[in-house]
Coordinates of C-alpha atoms in Angstrom, one line a residue:
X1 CA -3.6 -43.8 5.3
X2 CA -3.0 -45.0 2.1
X3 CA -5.6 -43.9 -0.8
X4 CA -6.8 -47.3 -1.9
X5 CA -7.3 -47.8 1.6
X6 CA -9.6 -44.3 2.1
X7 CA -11.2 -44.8 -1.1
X8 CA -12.4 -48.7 -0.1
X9 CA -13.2 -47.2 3.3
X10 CA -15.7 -44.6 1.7
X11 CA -16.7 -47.1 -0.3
X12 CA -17.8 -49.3 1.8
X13 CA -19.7 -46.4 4.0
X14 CA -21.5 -45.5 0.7
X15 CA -22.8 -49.1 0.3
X16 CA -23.8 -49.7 4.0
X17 CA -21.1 -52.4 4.3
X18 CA -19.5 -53.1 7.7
X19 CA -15.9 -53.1 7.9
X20 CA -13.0 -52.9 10.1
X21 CA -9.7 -50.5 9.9
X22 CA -6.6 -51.4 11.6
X23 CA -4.0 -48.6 12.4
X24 CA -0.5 -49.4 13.9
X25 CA -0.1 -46.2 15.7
X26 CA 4.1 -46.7 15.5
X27 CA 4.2 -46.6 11.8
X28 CA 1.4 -45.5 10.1
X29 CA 0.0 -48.4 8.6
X30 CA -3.2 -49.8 7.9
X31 CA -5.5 -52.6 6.7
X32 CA -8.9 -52.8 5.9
X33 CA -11.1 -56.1 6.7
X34 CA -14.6 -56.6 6.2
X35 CA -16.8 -59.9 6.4
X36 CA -14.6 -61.7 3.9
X37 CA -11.5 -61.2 4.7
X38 CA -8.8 -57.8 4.6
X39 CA -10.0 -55.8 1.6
X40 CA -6.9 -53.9 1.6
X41 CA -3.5 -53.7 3.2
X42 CA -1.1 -56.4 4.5
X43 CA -2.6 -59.9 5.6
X44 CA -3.6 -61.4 8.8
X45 CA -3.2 -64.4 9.9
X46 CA -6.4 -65.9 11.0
X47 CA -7.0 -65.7 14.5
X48 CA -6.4 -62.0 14.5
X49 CA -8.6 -62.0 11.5
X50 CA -11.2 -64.2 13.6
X51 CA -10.6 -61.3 16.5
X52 CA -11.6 -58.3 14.0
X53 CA -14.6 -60.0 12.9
X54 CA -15.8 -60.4 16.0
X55 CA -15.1 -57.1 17.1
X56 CA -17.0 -55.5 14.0
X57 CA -20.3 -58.0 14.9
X58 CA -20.1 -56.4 18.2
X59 CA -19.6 -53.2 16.6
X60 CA -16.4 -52.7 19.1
X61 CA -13.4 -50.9 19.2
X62 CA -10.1 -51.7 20.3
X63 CA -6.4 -52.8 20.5
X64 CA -5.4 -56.0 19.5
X65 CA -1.9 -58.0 19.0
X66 CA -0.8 -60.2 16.3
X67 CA 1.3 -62.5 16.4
X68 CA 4.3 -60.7 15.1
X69 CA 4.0 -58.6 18.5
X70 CA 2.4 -55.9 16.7
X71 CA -0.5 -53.5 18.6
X72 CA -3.3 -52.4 16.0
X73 CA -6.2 -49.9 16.8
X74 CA -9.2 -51.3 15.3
X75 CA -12.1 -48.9 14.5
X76 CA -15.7 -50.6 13.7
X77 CA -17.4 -48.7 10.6
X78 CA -21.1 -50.4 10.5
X79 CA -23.8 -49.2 8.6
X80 CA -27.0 -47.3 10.7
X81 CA -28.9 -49.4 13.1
X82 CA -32.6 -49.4 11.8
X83 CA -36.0 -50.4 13.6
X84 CA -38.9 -51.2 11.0
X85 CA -41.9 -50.7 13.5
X86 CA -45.2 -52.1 12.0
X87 CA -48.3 -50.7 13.7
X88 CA -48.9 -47.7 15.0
X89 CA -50.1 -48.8 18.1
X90 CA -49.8 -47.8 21.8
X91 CA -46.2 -50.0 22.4
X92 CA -45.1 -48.6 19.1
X93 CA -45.6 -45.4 20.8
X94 CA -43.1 -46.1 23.2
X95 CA -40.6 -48.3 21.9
X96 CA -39.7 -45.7 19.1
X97 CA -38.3 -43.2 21.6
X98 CA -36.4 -46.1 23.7
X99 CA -34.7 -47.4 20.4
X100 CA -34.0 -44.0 19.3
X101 CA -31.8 -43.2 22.6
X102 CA -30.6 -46.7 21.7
X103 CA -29.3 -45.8 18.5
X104 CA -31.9 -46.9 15.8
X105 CA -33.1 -45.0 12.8
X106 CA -36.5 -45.8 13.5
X107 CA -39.2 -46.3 10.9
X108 CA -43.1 -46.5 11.7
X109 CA -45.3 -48.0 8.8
X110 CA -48.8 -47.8 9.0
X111 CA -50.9 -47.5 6.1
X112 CA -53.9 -45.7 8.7
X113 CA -53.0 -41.8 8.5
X114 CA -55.3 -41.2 11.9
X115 CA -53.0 -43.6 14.0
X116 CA -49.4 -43.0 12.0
X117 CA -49.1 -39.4 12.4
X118 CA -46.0 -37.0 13.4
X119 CA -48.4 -35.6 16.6
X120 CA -48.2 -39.5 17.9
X121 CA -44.6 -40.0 16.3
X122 CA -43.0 -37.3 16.5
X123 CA -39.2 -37.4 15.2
X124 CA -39.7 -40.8 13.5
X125 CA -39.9 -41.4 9.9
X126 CA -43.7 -42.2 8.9
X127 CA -44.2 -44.7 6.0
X128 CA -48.3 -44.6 5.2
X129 CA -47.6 -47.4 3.2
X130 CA -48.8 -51.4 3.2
X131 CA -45.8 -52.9 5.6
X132 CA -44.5 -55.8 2.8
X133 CA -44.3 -52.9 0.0
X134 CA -42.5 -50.8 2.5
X135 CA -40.2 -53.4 3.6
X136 CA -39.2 -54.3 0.1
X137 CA -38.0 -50.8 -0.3
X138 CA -36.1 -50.4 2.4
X139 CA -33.8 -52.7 1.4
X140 CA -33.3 -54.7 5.0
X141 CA -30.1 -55.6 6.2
X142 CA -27.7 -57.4 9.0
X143 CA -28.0 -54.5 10.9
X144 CA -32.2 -53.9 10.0
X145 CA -34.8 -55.1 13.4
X146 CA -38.1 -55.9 12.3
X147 CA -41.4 -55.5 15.0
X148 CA -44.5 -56.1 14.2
X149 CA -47.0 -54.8 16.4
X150 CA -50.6 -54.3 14.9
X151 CA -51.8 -57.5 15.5
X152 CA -53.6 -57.6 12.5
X153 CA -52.4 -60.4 10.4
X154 CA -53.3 -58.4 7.1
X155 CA -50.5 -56.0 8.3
X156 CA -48.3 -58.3 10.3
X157 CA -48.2 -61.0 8.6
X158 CA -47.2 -59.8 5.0
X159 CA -44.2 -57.8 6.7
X160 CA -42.9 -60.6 8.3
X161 CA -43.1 -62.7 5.2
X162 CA -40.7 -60.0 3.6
X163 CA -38.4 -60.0 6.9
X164 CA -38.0 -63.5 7.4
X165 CA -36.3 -64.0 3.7
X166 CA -34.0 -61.2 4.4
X167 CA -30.7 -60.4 6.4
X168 CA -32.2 -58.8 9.5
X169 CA -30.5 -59.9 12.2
X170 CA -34.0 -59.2 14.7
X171 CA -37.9 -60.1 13.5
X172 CA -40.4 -59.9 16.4
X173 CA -44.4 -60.2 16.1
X174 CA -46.3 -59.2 19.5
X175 CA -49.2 -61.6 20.3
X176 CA -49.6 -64.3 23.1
X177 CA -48.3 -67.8 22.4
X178 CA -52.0 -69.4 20.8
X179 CA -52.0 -66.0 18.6
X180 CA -48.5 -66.9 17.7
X181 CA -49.5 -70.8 16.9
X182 CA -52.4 -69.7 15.0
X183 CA -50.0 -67.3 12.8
X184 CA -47.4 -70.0 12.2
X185 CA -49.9 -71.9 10.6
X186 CA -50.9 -69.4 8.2
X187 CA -47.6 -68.6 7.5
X188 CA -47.3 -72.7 6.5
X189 CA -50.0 -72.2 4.8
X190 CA -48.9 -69.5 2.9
X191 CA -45.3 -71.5 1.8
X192 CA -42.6 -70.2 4.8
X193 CA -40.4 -72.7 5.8
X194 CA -40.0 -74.2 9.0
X195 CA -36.0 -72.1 8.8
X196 CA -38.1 -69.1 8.0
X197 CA -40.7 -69.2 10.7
X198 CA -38.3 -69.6 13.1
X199 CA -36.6 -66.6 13.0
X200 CA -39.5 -65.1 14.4
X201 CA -39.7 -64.2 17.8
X202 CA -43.1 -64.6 18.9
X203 CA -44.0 -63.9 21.6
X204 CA -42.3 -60.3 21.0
X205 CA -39.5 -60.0 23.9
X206 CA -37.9 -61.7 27.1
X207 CA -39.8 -63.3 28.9
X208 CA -40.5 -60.5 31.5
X209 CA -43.9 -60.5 32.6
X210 CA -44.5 -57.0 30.6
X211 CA -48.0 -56.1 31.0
X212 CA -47.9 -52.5 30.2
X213 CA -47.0 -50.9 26.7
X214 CA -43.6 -49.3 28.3
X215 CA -42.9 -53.1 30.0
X216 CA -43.2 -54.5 26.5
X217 CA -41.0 -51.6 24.9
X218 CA -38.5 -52.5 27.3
X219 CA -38.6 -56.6 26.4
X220 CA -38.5 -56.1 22.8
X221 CA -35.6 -54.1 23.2
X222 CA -34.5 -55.8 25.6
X223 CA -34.4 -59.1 23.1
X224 CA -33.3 -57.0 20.2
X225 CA -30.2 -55.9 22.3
X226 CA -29.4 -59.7 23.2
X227 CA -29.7 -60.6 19.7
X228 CA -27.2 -57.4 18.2
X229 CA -24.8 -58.5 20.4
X230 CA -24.8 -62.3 20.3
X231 CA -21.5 -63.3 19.6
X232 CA -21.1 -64.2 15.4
X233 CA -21.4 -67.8 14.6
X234 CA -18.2 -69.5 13.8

């Protein structure tokens, strides 16, 4: 691999920027393609190019041919998958294990120390902080789920103010459907857009019939899953 090509690589790792490396196995060579275009190494043309984006949405790995009849390895480098759970509720309890197997750096925020505690939590970062000032910190990205689960709209709704206006690529708020009307208008009230609202996914989840905290883990996810892996818009 050529230096530029490392260097970039690291790079890129070091800013939490998704890209794609391309090895041809035969003779050594490689390119480098993130959400613009190839960053470094030979060009594509732009169906392969198309192909490689696709693969690093999906964050998949692979062969694939171009054109010229040559086979490239491509290797998906994305940044951390993150959960931003808000609440430190019963379901939070749950899901934070579930998306840990999954793959998530999970983060609980709660500003109550009784509830948010490393006894109910245990192996998950703990942010005793007010969710839209956490958020703002953590610095939310395309690969960043939001959930907020307190159902307190002093808590909930602040955080998904903050989410909404950012890259996440998943913001869920748990509450029936009339909870969820009643919030939208607040959130109308309070300046979102119509765009920004609906991102939201509210009611939290697929529409499973979850009734117990571990059913509603499982939907969120569930959702969150279908979401990460829908294919990237064109």
């Amino acid at each position: 691999m050529e230096r530029s090509i490392l260097n970039a690589l690291l790079n890129a790792q070091k800013e939490k920027r998704a890209v794609a490396l391309l090895t041809d196995f035969t003779t050594e060579e490689t390119i480098l393609v993130d959400a613009s275009g190839v960053v470094g190494g030979a060009a594509l043309d732009d169906a392969t190019l198309s192909t490689v984006r696709e693969r690093l949405h999906q964050d998949r790995s692979g062969m694939v041919e171009t054109p010229d009849g040559r086979s490239w390895f491509v290797r998906a480098y994305n940044p951390p998958l993150r959960l931003m759970i808000i609440g430190a509720v019963h379901t939070a309890q749950v899901l934070a294990p579930m998306a840990r197997m999954a793959g998530y750096d999970v983060t609980l925020i709660d500003p109550r120390s009784a509830f948010a505690n490393a006894e109910r939590f245990p192996g998950v970062t703990l942010l005793e902080e007010w969710p839209d000032e956490a958020l703002r910190k953590l610095d939310l990205d395309h690969r960043s789920a939001v959930v907020t689960l307190s159902h307190d709209p002093k808590f909930d709704e602040p955080a998904l103010t903050v989410s909404v206006r950012s890259p996440a690529f998943y913001i869920g708020a748990l509450g029936s459907r009339r909870t969820h009307a009643r919030r939208v208008e607040r959130l109308q009230e309070a300046g979102l857009s119509d765009a920004e609202i609906g991102r939201i996914h509210g009611p939290v989840g697929l529409p499973i019939g979850s009734l117990s905290p571990a059913e509603i883990a499982i939907s969120i996810l569930a959702e969150m899953t279908r979401e990460l892996r829908r294919p990237a818009a064109s």
